Amino acid sequence: MSILKRTAMLAMAVLLLAGCQYDTLKEAVSKDIPFNKKAIIHTEKKKNGAVVLYTTEQKYNDEKVEALAAAYLSGNEKEGWENTGHNHWIYYENKYMMQYSETFNIYSPEGKLTEKVPVVFGRINSSKVISVEVSESGEKFRKAVIVKKGKNRYYYIFGDYKIARGLDKNGKEISRQGKR
């Protein structure tokens, strides 16, 4: 292959890769997440990017359902943003609440793991659940952040937690989910 052809192919590859980046995080969320976003629940910037928790309307067993999803967008305001994380949605039914967990593994161009971003999140389905706590083993619990979006309440916390529990107004556990 001639040098001219190689140079042209390299230039096209660079243009294609650069075309996948967006100037702002808001633009990347709007244009680079593949699902129809119903609502953005929360966006939190991390070391090399941002985690976006959102709802999407999808078809499940021939019905339209509101599902939860998380995306990782790599970048910053200086170099631009691109969606680099997972791109799938999750749907479970539960009387009290739903629990999901994602771990975004961020790699350098050389293939070296540069950052690991685990997040546990979910939707609270019952007004009886006042707070949500998470744990790695079921021993020591930490309080998750609760976010209200319209009529719905969601929770999230960053970390590698296996168990989530919903507590009522008296602090009594009324729901527990996850691996023990």
Coordinates of N, CA, C and O in Angstrom, one line a residue:
M1 N 0.9 -1.2 0.0 CA 0.0 0.0 0.0 C 0.9 1.2 0.0 O 1.9 1.3 0.7
S2 N 0.6 2.2 -0.8 CA 1.4 3.4 -0.9 C 1.3 4.3 0.3 O 0.3 4.2 1.1
I3 N 2.3 5.1 0.5 CA 2.3 6.1 1.6 C 1.1 7.0 1.5 O 0.4 7.3 2.5
L4 N 0.7 7.4 0.3 CA -0.4 8.3 0.1 C -1.7 7.7 0.6 O -2.5 8.3 1.3
K5 N -1.9 6.4 0.2 CA -3.1 5.7 0.7 C -3.2 5.5 2.2 O -4.2 5.7 2.8
R6 N -2.0 5.2 2.8 CA -2.0 5.0 4.2 C -2.3 6.3 4.9 O -3.0 6.4 5.9
T7 N -1.7 7.4 4.4 CA -1.9 8.7 5.0 C -3.4 9.1 4.9 O -4.0 9.6 5.8
A8 N -4.0 8.8 3.7 CA -5.4 9.1 3.6 C -6.3 8.3 4.5 O -7.3 8.8 5.1
M9 N -6.0 7.0 4.7 CA -6.8 6.2 5.6 C -6.6 6.6 7.0 O -7.6 6.7 7.8
L10 N -5.4 7.0 7.4 CA -5.2 7.5 8.8 C -5.9 8.8 9.0 O -6.5 9.0 10.0
A11 N -5.9 9.7 8.0 CA -6.6 11.0 8.1 C -8.1 10.7 8.3 O -8.8 11.4 9.1
M12 N -8.7 9.8 7.5 CA -10.1 9.5 7.6 C -10.4 8.9 9.0 O -11.5 9.2 9.6
A13 N -9.6 8.0 9.5 CA -9.8 7.4 10.8 C -9.8 8.5 11.9 O -10.6 8.5 12.8
V14 N -8.9 9.4 11.8 CA -8.8 10.5 12.8 C -10.1 11.4 12.7 O -10.7 11.7 13.7
L15 N -10.5 11.7 11.5 CA -11.7 12.5 11.3 C -13.0 11.7 11.9 O -13.8 12.3 12.6
L16 N -13.1 10.4 11.7 CA -14.2 9.7 12.2 C -14.2 9.6 13.7 O -15.2 9.8 14.3
L17 N -13.0 9.4 14.3 CA -12.9 9.4 15.7 C -13.2 10.8 16.3 O -13.9 10.9 17.3
A18 N -12.7 11.8 15.7 CA -13.0 13.1 16.2 C -14.4 13.5 16.1 O -15.0 14.3 16.9
G19 N -15.1 12.9 15.1 CA -16.5 13.2 14.9 C -17.4 12.6 15.9 O -18.6 13.0 16.0
C20 N -16.9 11.7 16.7 CA -17.7 11.1 17.8 C -17.7 11.9 19.1 O -18.4 11.6 20.0
Q21 N -16.9 12.9 19.1 CA -16.8 13.7 20.3 C -17.6 15.0 20.2 O -17.8 15.5 19.1
Y22 N -18.1 15.5 21.4 CA -19.0 16.6 21.4 C -18.3 17.7 22.4 O -17.6 17.3 23.3
D23 N -18.6 18.9 22.1 CA -17.9 20.0 22.9 C -18.4 20.0 24.3 O -17.6 20.3 25.2
T24 N -19.6 19.8 24.6 CA -20.1 19.9 26.0 C -20.7 18.5 26.4 O -21.1 17.7 25.6
L25 N -20.8 18.4 27.7 CA -21.4 17.1 28.3 C -22.8 17.1 27.9 O -23.3 16.0 27.5
K26 N -23.5 18.2 28.0 CA -25.0 18.2 27.7 C -25.2 17.8 26.2 O -26.1 17.0 26.0
E27 N -24.4 18.2 25.3 CA -24.5 17.8 23.9 C -24.2 16.3 23.7 O -25.0 15.7 23.0
A28 N -23.2 15.8 24.4 CA -22.9 14.4 24.3 C -24.1 13.5 24.9 O -24.4 12.5 24.3
V29 N -24.6 14.0 26.0 CA -25.8 13.2 26.6 C -26.9 13.3 25.6 O -27.6 12.2 25.3
S30 N -27.2 14.4 25.0 CA -28.3 14.6 24.0 C -28.1 13.7 22.8 O -29.0 13.1 22.3
K31 N -26.9 13.7 22.2 CA -26.7 13.1 20.9 C -26.0 11.7 20.9 O -26.0 11.0 19.9
D32 N -25.3 11.4 22.0 CA -24.4 10.2 21.9 C -24.9 9.0 22.7 O -24.4 7.9 22.6
I33 N -26.0 9.2 23.5 CA -26.6 8.0 24.2 C -27.7 7.5 23.2 O -28.5 8.2 22.7
P34 N -27.6 6.2 22.9 CA -28.4 5.6 21.8 C -29.9 5.4 22.1 O -30.7 5.1 21.2
F35 N -30.3 5.6 23.4 CA -31.7 5.3 23.7 C -32.5 6.6 23.8 O -32.0 7.7 24.0
N36 N -33.8 6.5 23.6 CA -34.7 7.7 23.8 C -34.8 8.0 25.3 O -35.3 7.3 26.0
K37 N -34.1 9.1 25.6 CA -34.0 9.4 27.0 C -35.3 10.1 27.5 O -35.7 11.1 26.9
K38 N -35.9 9.6 28.5 CA -37.2 10.2 29.0 C -36.8 11.3 30.0 O -37.4 12.3 29.9
A39 N -35.9 11.0 30.9 CA -35.5 12.0 31.9 C -34.1 11.7 32.4 O -33.7 10.5 32.5
I40 N -33.3 12.7 32.6 CA -32.0 12.6 33.2 C -32.2 12.6 34.7 O -32.8 13.6 35.2
I41 N -31.8 11.6 35.4 CA -32.0 11.5 36.8 C -30.9 12.3 37.5 O -31.1 13.1 38.4
H42 N -29.7 12.0 37.1 CA -28.5 12.6 37.8 C -27.3 12.5 36.9 O -27.1 11.5 36.2
T43 N -26.4 13.5 36.9 CA -25.2 13.5 36.2 C -24.1 13.8 37.3 O -24.2 14.8 38.0
E44 N -23.1 13.0 37.3 CA -22.0 13.3 38.3 C -20.6 13.1 37.6 O -20.3 12.1 37.0
K45 N -19.9 14.2 37.6 CA -18.5 14.2 37.0 C -17.6 13.3 37.9 O -17.6 13.4 39.1
K46 N -16.8 12.5 37.2 CA -15.8 11.7 37.8 C -14.4 12.1 37.3 O -14.3 13.1 36.5
K47 N -13.4 11.4 37.7 CA -12.0 11.8 37.3 C -11.8 12.0 35.8 O -11.2 13.0 35.4
N48 N -12.2 11.0 35.0 CA -12.0 11.1 33.5 C -13.2 11.2 32.7 O -13.2 10.9 31.5
G49 N -14.4 11.6 33.3 CA -15.6 11.7 32.6 C -16.8 12.0 33.5 O -16.6 12.7 34.5
A50 N -17.9 11.4 33.2 CA -19.1 11.6 33.9 C -20.0 10.4 33.8 O -20.1 9.8 32.8
V51 N -20.8 10.1 34.9 CA -21.8 9.1 34.9 C -23.1 9.8 34.8 O -23.4 10.7 35.5
V52 N -24.0 9.3 33.9 CA -25.3 9.8 33.7 C -26.3 8.7 34.0 O -26.3 7.6 33.3
L53 N -27.2 8.9 34.9 CA -28.3 8.0 35.2 C -29.5 8.6 34.6 O -29.8 9.8 34.8
Y54 N -30.3 7.8 33.9 CA -31.4 8.3 33.2 C -32.5 7.2 33.0 O -32.2 6.1 33.2
T55 N -33.7 7.7 32.6 CA -34.8 6.8 32.3 C -35.0 6.8 30.8 O -34.7 7.7 30.1
T56 N -35.5 5.6 30.4 CA -35.8 5.5 28.9 C -37.1 4.7 28.8 O -37.4 3.8 29.7
E57 N -37.9 4.9 27.8 CA -39.1 4.2 27.6 C -38.7 3.1 26.6 O -38.3 3.4 25.5
Q58 N -39.0 1.8 27.0 CA -38.6 0.7 26.1 C -39.8 -0.3 26.1 O -40.8 -0.2 26.8
K59 N -39.7 -1.2 25.1 CA -40.7 -2.3 25.0 C -40.2 -3.5 25.8 O -39.1 -3.9 25.7
Y60 N -41.1 -4.1 26.7 CA -40.8 -5.2 27.5 C -42.1 -6.1 27.5 O -43.1 -5.6 28.0
N61 N -42.0 -7.3 27.0 CA -43.2 -8.2 27.0 C -44.4 -7.5 26.3 O -45.5 -7.5 26.8
D62 N -44.1 -6.9 25.2 CA -45.1 -6.2 24.4 C -45.8 -5.0 25.1 O -46.8 -4.5 24.7
E63 N -45.2 -4.5 26.1 CA -45.6 -3.3 26.8 C -44.6 -2.2 26.8 O -43.4 -2.6 26.8
K64 N -45.0 -1.0 26.9 CA -44.0 0.1 27.1 C -43.7 0.3 28.6 O -44.7 0.3 29.4
V65 N -42.5 0.3 28.9 CA -42.1 0.4 30.3 C -41.0 1.5 30.5 O -40.3 1.7 29.5
E66 N -41.0 2.1 31.6 CA -39.9 3.0 31.9 C -38.8 2.2 32.5 O -38.9 1.5 33.6
A67 N -37.6 2.2 31.9 CA -36.5 1.4 32.3 C -35.4 2.4 32.8 O -35.4 3.6 32.4
L68 N -34.5 1.9 33.6 CA -33.4 2.7 34.1 C -32.1 2.4 33.3 O -31.9 1.2 32.8
A69 N -31.2 3.3 33.1 CA -30.0 3.1 32.4 C -28.9 4.0 33.0 O -29.2 5.0 33.6
A70 N -27.7 3.6 32.8 CA -26.5 4.4 33.2 C -25.6 4.4 32.0 O -25.4 3.4 31.3
A71 N -24.9 5.6 31.8 CA -23.9 5.7 30.7 C -22.7 6.4 31.3 O -22.8 7.2 32.2
Y72 N -21.6 6.0 30.8 CA -20.3 6.7 31.1 C -19.9 7.5 29.9 O -19.7 7.0 28.8
L73 N -19.7 8.8 30.1 CA -19.2 9.7 29.0 C -17.8 10.1 29.4 O -17.5 10.7 30.4
S74 N -16.8 9.7 28.6 CA -15.4 10.1 28.8 C -15.1 11.5 28.3 O -15.7 11.9 27.3
G75 N -14.2 12.2 28.9 CA -13.8 13.5 28.4 C -13.9 14.6 29.5 O -14.0 14.3 30.7
N76 N -13.8 15.8 28.9 CA -13.9 17.0 29.7 C -14.3 18.2 28.8 O -14.3 18.0 27.6
E77 N -14.5 19.3 29.4 CA -14.9 20.5 28.6 C -13.8 21.0 27.7 O -14.0 21.6 26.7
K78 N -12.5 20.6 28.0 CA -11.4 21.1 27.2 C -11.2 20.2 25.9 O -11.0 20.7 24.8
E79 N -11.3 18.9 26.1 CA -11.0 18.0 25.0 C -12.3 17.4 24.3 O -12.2 16.7 23.3
G80 N -13.4 17.6 24.9 CA -14.7 17.1 24.3 C -15.1 15.9 25.1 O -14.4 15.3 26.0
W81 N -16.3 15.4 24.7 CA -17.0 14.3 25.4 C -17.4 13.2 24.4 O -17.8 13.5 23.3
E82 N -17.4 12.0 24.9 CA -18.0 10.9 24.0 C -18.5 9.8 24.9 O -18.0 9.5 26.0
N83 N -19.5 9.1 24.5 CA -20.2 8.0 25.2 C -19.3 6.8 25.1 O -19.1 6.3 24.0
T84 N -18.8 6.3 26.2 CA -17.9 5.1 26.2 C -18.4 4.0 27.1 O -17.8 3.0 27.2
G85 N -19.7 4.1 27.6 CA -20.1 3.1 28.6 C -21.4 2.4 28.3 O -22.4 3.0 28.2
H86 N -21.3 1.2 28.3 CA -22.3 0.1 28.3 C -23.5 0.2 27.3 O -23.7 -0.6 26.5
N87 N -24.3 1.2 27.4 CA -25.4 1.4 26.6 C -26.4 0.3 26.5 O -26.7 -0.3 25.5
H88 N -26.9 -0.1 27.7 CA -28.0 -1.0 27.8 C -28.9 -0.6 28.9 O -28.5 0.2 29.8
W89 N -30.2 -0.9 28.9 CA -31.1 -0.6 29.9 C -31.5 -1.8 30.7 O -31.3 -2.9 30.3
I90 N -32.1 -1.5 31.9 CA -32.4 -2.6 32.8 C -33.8 -2.4 33.3 O -34.2 -1.2 33.6
Y91 N -34.6 -3.4 33.4 CA -36.0 -3.3 33.9 C -36.3 -4.5 34.8 O -36.1 -5.7 34.4
Y92 N -36.7 -4.3 36.0 CA -37.2 -5.3 36.9 C -38.4 -4.7 37.6 O -38.5 -3.5 37.8
E93 N -39.3 -5.6 38.0 CA -40.4 -5.2 38.8 C -40.3 -5.6 40.2 O -39.8 -6.7 40.5
N94 N -40.7 -4.7 41.1 CA -40.6 -5.1 42.5 C -41.6 -4.1 43.3 O -41.7 -3.0 42.9
K95 N -42.2 -4.6 44.3 CA -43.2 -3.8 45.0 C -42.6 -2.6 45.7 O -43.2 -1.5 45.7
Y96 N -41.4 -2.7 46.3 CA -40.8 -1.6 47.1 C -39.8 -0.8 46.3 O -39.8 0.4 46.3
M97 N -38.8 -1.5 45.7 CA -37.8 -0.7 45.0 C -37.0 -1.7 44.1 O -37.2 -2.9 44.2
M98 N -36.2 -1.1 43.2 CA -35.4 -1.9 42.3 C -33.9 -1.5 42.5 O -33.6 -0.4 42.7
Q99 N -33.1 -2.5 42.4 CA -31.6 -2.3 42.5 C -30.9 -2.7 41.2 O -31.1 -3.8 40.7
Y100 N -30.0 -1.9 40.8 CA -29.1 -2.2 39.7 C -27.7 -1.8 40.1 O -27.5 -0.9 40.9
S101 N -26.8 -2.5 39.4 CA -25.4 -2.0 39.6 C -24.6 -2.1 38.3 O -24.9 -3.0 37.5
E102 N -23.8 -1.2 38.1 CA -22.9 -1.1 36.9 C -21.5 -0.8 37.4 O -21.3 -0.1 38.3
T103 N -20.6 -1.3 36.7 CA -19.2 -0.9 36.9 C -18.6 -0.5 35.5 O -18.6 -1.3 34.6
F104 N -18.2 0.7 35.4 CA -17.6 1.3 34.2 C -16.1 1.2 34.3 O -15.5 1.7 35.2
N105 N -15.5 0.4 33.4 CA -14.1 0.2 33.4 C -13.5 1.1 32.3 O -13.9 1.0 31.1
I106 N -12.7 2.1 32.7 CA -12.2 3.1 31.7 C -10.7 2.7 31.4 O -9.9 2.5 32.3
Y107 N -10.4 2.6 30.1 CA -9.1 2.1 29.6 C -8.4 3.3 28.9 O -9.1 4.1 28.2
S108 N -7.1 3.3 28.9 CA -6.3 4.2 28.2 C -6.3 3.7 26.7 O -6.7 2.5 26.4
P109 N -5.8 4.5 25.8 CA -5.7 4.1 24.4 C -4.8 2.8 24.2 O -5.0 2.0 23.3
E110 N -3.9 2.6 25.2 CA -3.0 1.5 25.2 C -3.7 0.2 25.8 O -3.0 -0.8 25.8
G111 N -4.9 0.4 26.3 CA -5.6 -0.8 26.8 C -5.4 -1.0 28.3 O -5.8 -2.0 28.9
K112 N -4.8 0.0 29.0 CA -4.5 -0.1 30.4 C -5.7 0.4 31.2 O -6.2 1.5 30.9
L113 N -6.2 -0.3 32.2 CA -7.3 0.1 33.1 C -6.8 1.4 33.8 O -5.9 1.3 34.6
T114 N -7.5 2.5 33.6 CA -7.1 3.8 34.2 C -8.1 4.1 35.4 O -7.7 4.9 36.3
E115 N -9.3 3.7 35.3 CA -10.3 4.0 36.3 C -11.4 3.0 36.3 O -11.8 2.5 35.3
K116 N -11.9 2.7 37.5 CA -13.0 1.8 37.7 C -14.1 2.6 38.5 O -13.8 3.1 39.5
V117 N -15.3 2.7 37.9 CA -16.4 3.5 38.5 C -17.6 2.6 38.7 O -18.4 2.4 37.9
P118 N -17.7 2.0 39.9 CA -18.9 1.2 40.3 C -20.0 2.1 40.8 O -19.7 3.0 41.6
V119 N -21.2 1.8 40.4 CA -22.4 2.6 40.9 C -23.6 1.7 41.1 O -23.8 0.7 40.4
V120 N -24.3 1.9 42.2 CA -25.5 1.1 42.5 C -26.6 2.2 42.5 O -26.5 3.3 43.0
F121 N -27.7 1.8 41.8 CA -28.8 2.8 41.6 C -30.1 2.0 41.5 O -30.1 0.8 41.2
G122 N -31.2 2.8 41.6 CA -32.5 2.1 41.4 C -33.6 3.1 41.6 O -33.4 4.3 41.8
R123 N -34.8 2.6 41.4 CA -36.0 3.4 41.6 C -36.8 2.9 42.8 O -36.8 1.7 43.1
I124 N -37.3 3.8 43.6 CA -38.1 3.5 44.8 C -39.5 3.5 44.3 O -40.1 4.5 43.8
N125 N -40.2 2.3 44.5 CA -41.6 2.2 44.0 C -42.7 2.4 45.1 O -43.8 2.4 44.8
S126 N -42.3 2.5 46.3 CA -43.3 2.5 47.4 C -43.0 3.8 48.3 O -41.9 4.1 48.6
S127 N -44.1 4.4 48.6 CA -44.0 5.6 49.5 C -43.6 5.2 50.9 O -43.2 6.1 51.7
K128 N -43.7 3.9 51.2 CA -43.3 3.4 52.5 C -41.7 3.5 52.7 O -41.2 3.5 53.8
V129 N -41.0 3.4 51.6 CA -39.5 3.5 51.6 C -39.1 4.9 51.7 O -39.4 5.7 50.8
I130 N -38.6 5.3 52.9 CA -38.2 6.7 53.1 C -36.7 6.9 52.8 O -36.3 7.9 52.4
S131 N -35.9 5.9 53.1 CA -34.4 6.0 52.8 C -33.9 4.6 52.3 O -34.5 3.6 52.5
V132 N -32.7 4.7 51.6 CA -32.1 3.5 51.1 C -30.7 3.4 51.6 O -30.0 4.4 51.6
E133 N -30.3 2.2 52.0 CA -28.9 2.0 52.5 C -28.3 0.9 51.7 O -29.0 0.0 51.2
V134 N -27.0 0.9 51.5 CA -26.3 -0.1 50.8 C -25.1 -0.7 51.6 O -24.6 -0.1 52.5
S135 N -24.7 -1.9 51.2 CA -23.6 -2.6 52.0 C -22.9 -3.5 51.0 O -23.5 -4.0 50.1
E136 N -21.6 -3.8 51.3 CA -20.9 -4.8 50.6 C -21.2 -6.2 51.0 O -21.2 -7.1 50.2
S137 N -21.4 -6.4 52.3 CA -21.6 -7.7 52.9 C -22.9 -7.9 53.7 O -23.2 -9.0 54.1
G138 N -23.6 -6.8 54.0 CA -24.8 -7.0 54.8 C -24.5 -6.6 56.3 O -25.4 -6.7 57.1
E139 N -23.2 -6.2 56.5 CA -22.8 -5.9 57.9 C -23.0 -4.3 58.1 O -23.8 -3.9 58.9
K140 N -22.2 -3.6 57.5 CA -22.1 -2.1 57.7 C -22.8 -1.5 56.5 O -22.4 -1.7 55.3
F141 N -23.8 -0.6 56.8 CA -24.6 0.0 55.7 C -24.2 1.5 55.6 O -23.9 2.2 56.6
R142 N -24.3 2.0 54.3 CA -24.1 3.5 54.1 C -25.4 4.0 53.4 O -26.0 3.3 52.6
K143 N -25.7 5.2 53.7 CA -26.9 5.8 53.1 C -26.7 6.2 51.6 O -25.7 6.8 51.3
A144 N -27.6 5.9 50.8 CA -27.6 6.3 49.4 C -28.2 7.6 49.2 O -29.0 8.1 50.1
V145 N -27.9 8.3 48.1 CA -28.5 9.6 47.8 C -29.8 9.4 47.1 O -29.9 8.5 46.2
I146 N -30.9 10.1 47.5 CA -32.2 10.0 46.9 C -32.4 11.2 46.1 O -32.2 12.3 46.5
V147 N -32.9 11.0 44.8 CA -33.2 12.1 43.9 C -34.6 12.0 43.5 O -35.1 10.9 43.1
K148 N -35.3 13.1 43.5 CA -36.7 13.1 43.1 C -36.8 13.7 41.7 O -36.1 14.7 41.4
K149 N -37.5 13.0 40.8 CA -37.6 13.5 39.4 C -39.1 13.3 39.1 O -39.6 12.2 38.9
G150 N -39.8 14.4 39.0 CA -41.3 14.3 38.8 C -41.9 13.7 40.0 O -41.7 14.0 41.1
K151 N -42.8 12.7 39.7 CA -43.4 11.9 40.8 C -42.6 10.8 41.3 O -42.9 10.2 42.3
N152 N -41.5 10.5 40.6 CA -40.7 9.3 41.0 C -39.5 9.7 41.9 O -38.9 10.8 41.8
R153 N -39.0 8.7 42.6 CA -37.8 8.8 43.5 C -36.8 7.7 43.1 O -37.2 6.6 42.8
Y154 N -35.6 8.1 43.0 CA -34.5 7.2 42.6 C -33.4 7.3 43.7 O -33.3 8.3 44.4
Y155 N -32.5 6.4 43.7 CA -31.4 6.4 44.6 C -30.1 6.0 43.8 O -30.2 5.3 42.8
Y156 N -29.0 6.5 44.4 CA -27.7 6.1 43.8 C -26.6 6.2 44.8 O -26.7 7.0 45.8
I157 N -25.5 5.5 44.6 CA -24.3 5.7 45.4 C -23.2 5.1 44.6 O -23.4 4.0 44.0
F158 N -22.0 5.7 44.7 CA -20.9 5.2 44.0 C -20.1 4.3 44.9 O -19.9 4.6 46.1
G159 N -19.8 3.1 44.4 CA -19.0 2.1 45.2 C -19.5 0.7 44.8 O -20.5 0.5 44.1
D160 N -18.7 -0.3 45.2 CA -18.9 -1.6 44.9 C -19.8 -2.3 45.9 O -19.3 -3.1 46.7
Y161 N -21.0 -2.0 46.0 CA -22.0 -2.5 47.0 C -22.8 -3.7 46.4 O -23.1 -3.6 45.2
K162 N -23.1 -4.6 47.2 CA -23.9 -5.8 46.7 C -25.3 -5.8 47.2 O -26.2 -6.5 46.6
I163 N -25.6 -5.1 48.3 CA -26.9 -5.2 48.9 C -27.5 -3.8 49.0 O -26.8 -2.9 49.4
A164 N -28.8 -3.7 48.7 CA -29.5 -2.4 49.0 C -30.7 -2.8 49.8 O -31.4 -3.8 49.6
R165 N -31.1 -1.9 50.8 CA -32.3 -2.1 51.6 C -33.0 -0.8 51.7 O -32.5 0.3 51.8
G166 N -34.4 -1.0 51.7 CA -35.2 0.2 51.8 C -35.7 0.2 53.3 O -36.1 -0.8 53.8
L167 N -35.7 1.4 53.9 CA -36.1 1.6 55.2 C -37.4 2.4 55.3 O -37.5 3.4 54.5
D168 N -38.3 2.1 56.3 CA -39.5 2.9 56.5 C -39.2 4.1 57.3 O -38.0 4.3 57.7
K169 N -40.2 4.9 57.7 CA -40.0 6.1 58.5 C -39.4 5.9 59.9 O -38.8 6.8 60.5
N170 N -39.5 4.7 60.4 CA -39.0 4.3 61.7 C -37.6 3.6 61.6 O -37.0 3.2 62.6
G171 N -37.1 3.6 60.4 CA -35.7 2.9 60.2 C -35.8 1.4 60.1 O -34.8 0.8 60.1
K172 N -37.0 0.9 60.0 CA -37.2 -0.6 59.9 C -37.0 -1.0 58.4 O -37.5 -0.4 57.5
E173 N -36.2 -2.1 58.2 CA -36.0 -2.6 56.9 C -37.3 -3.2 56.4 O -37.9 -4.1 57.0
I174 N -37.7 -2.8 55.2 CA -38.9 -3.4 54.6 C -38.6 -4.0 53.2 O -39.5 -4.7 52.6
S175 N -37.4 -3.8 52.7 CA -37.0 -4.4 51.4 C -35.5 -4.6 51.4 O -34.8 -3.7 51.9
R176 N -35.1 -5.8 50.9 CA -33.7 -6.0 50.8 C -33.5 -6.7 49.5 O -34.1 -7.7 49.1
Q177 N -32.5 -6.2 48.7 CA -32.2 -6.8 47.4 C -30.7 -6.9 47.2 O -29.9 -6.2 47.9
G178 N -30.3 -7.8 46.4 CA -28.9 -8.0 46.0 C -28.3 -9.3 46.5 O -29.0 -10.2 47.0
K179 N -27.0 -9.5 46.2 CA -26.3 -10.7 46.5 C -25.7 -10.6 48.0 O -25.2 -9.6 48.4
R180 N -25.9 -11.7 48.7 CA -25.4 -11.7 50.1 C -24.1 -12.4 50.1 O -23.7 -13.3 49.4

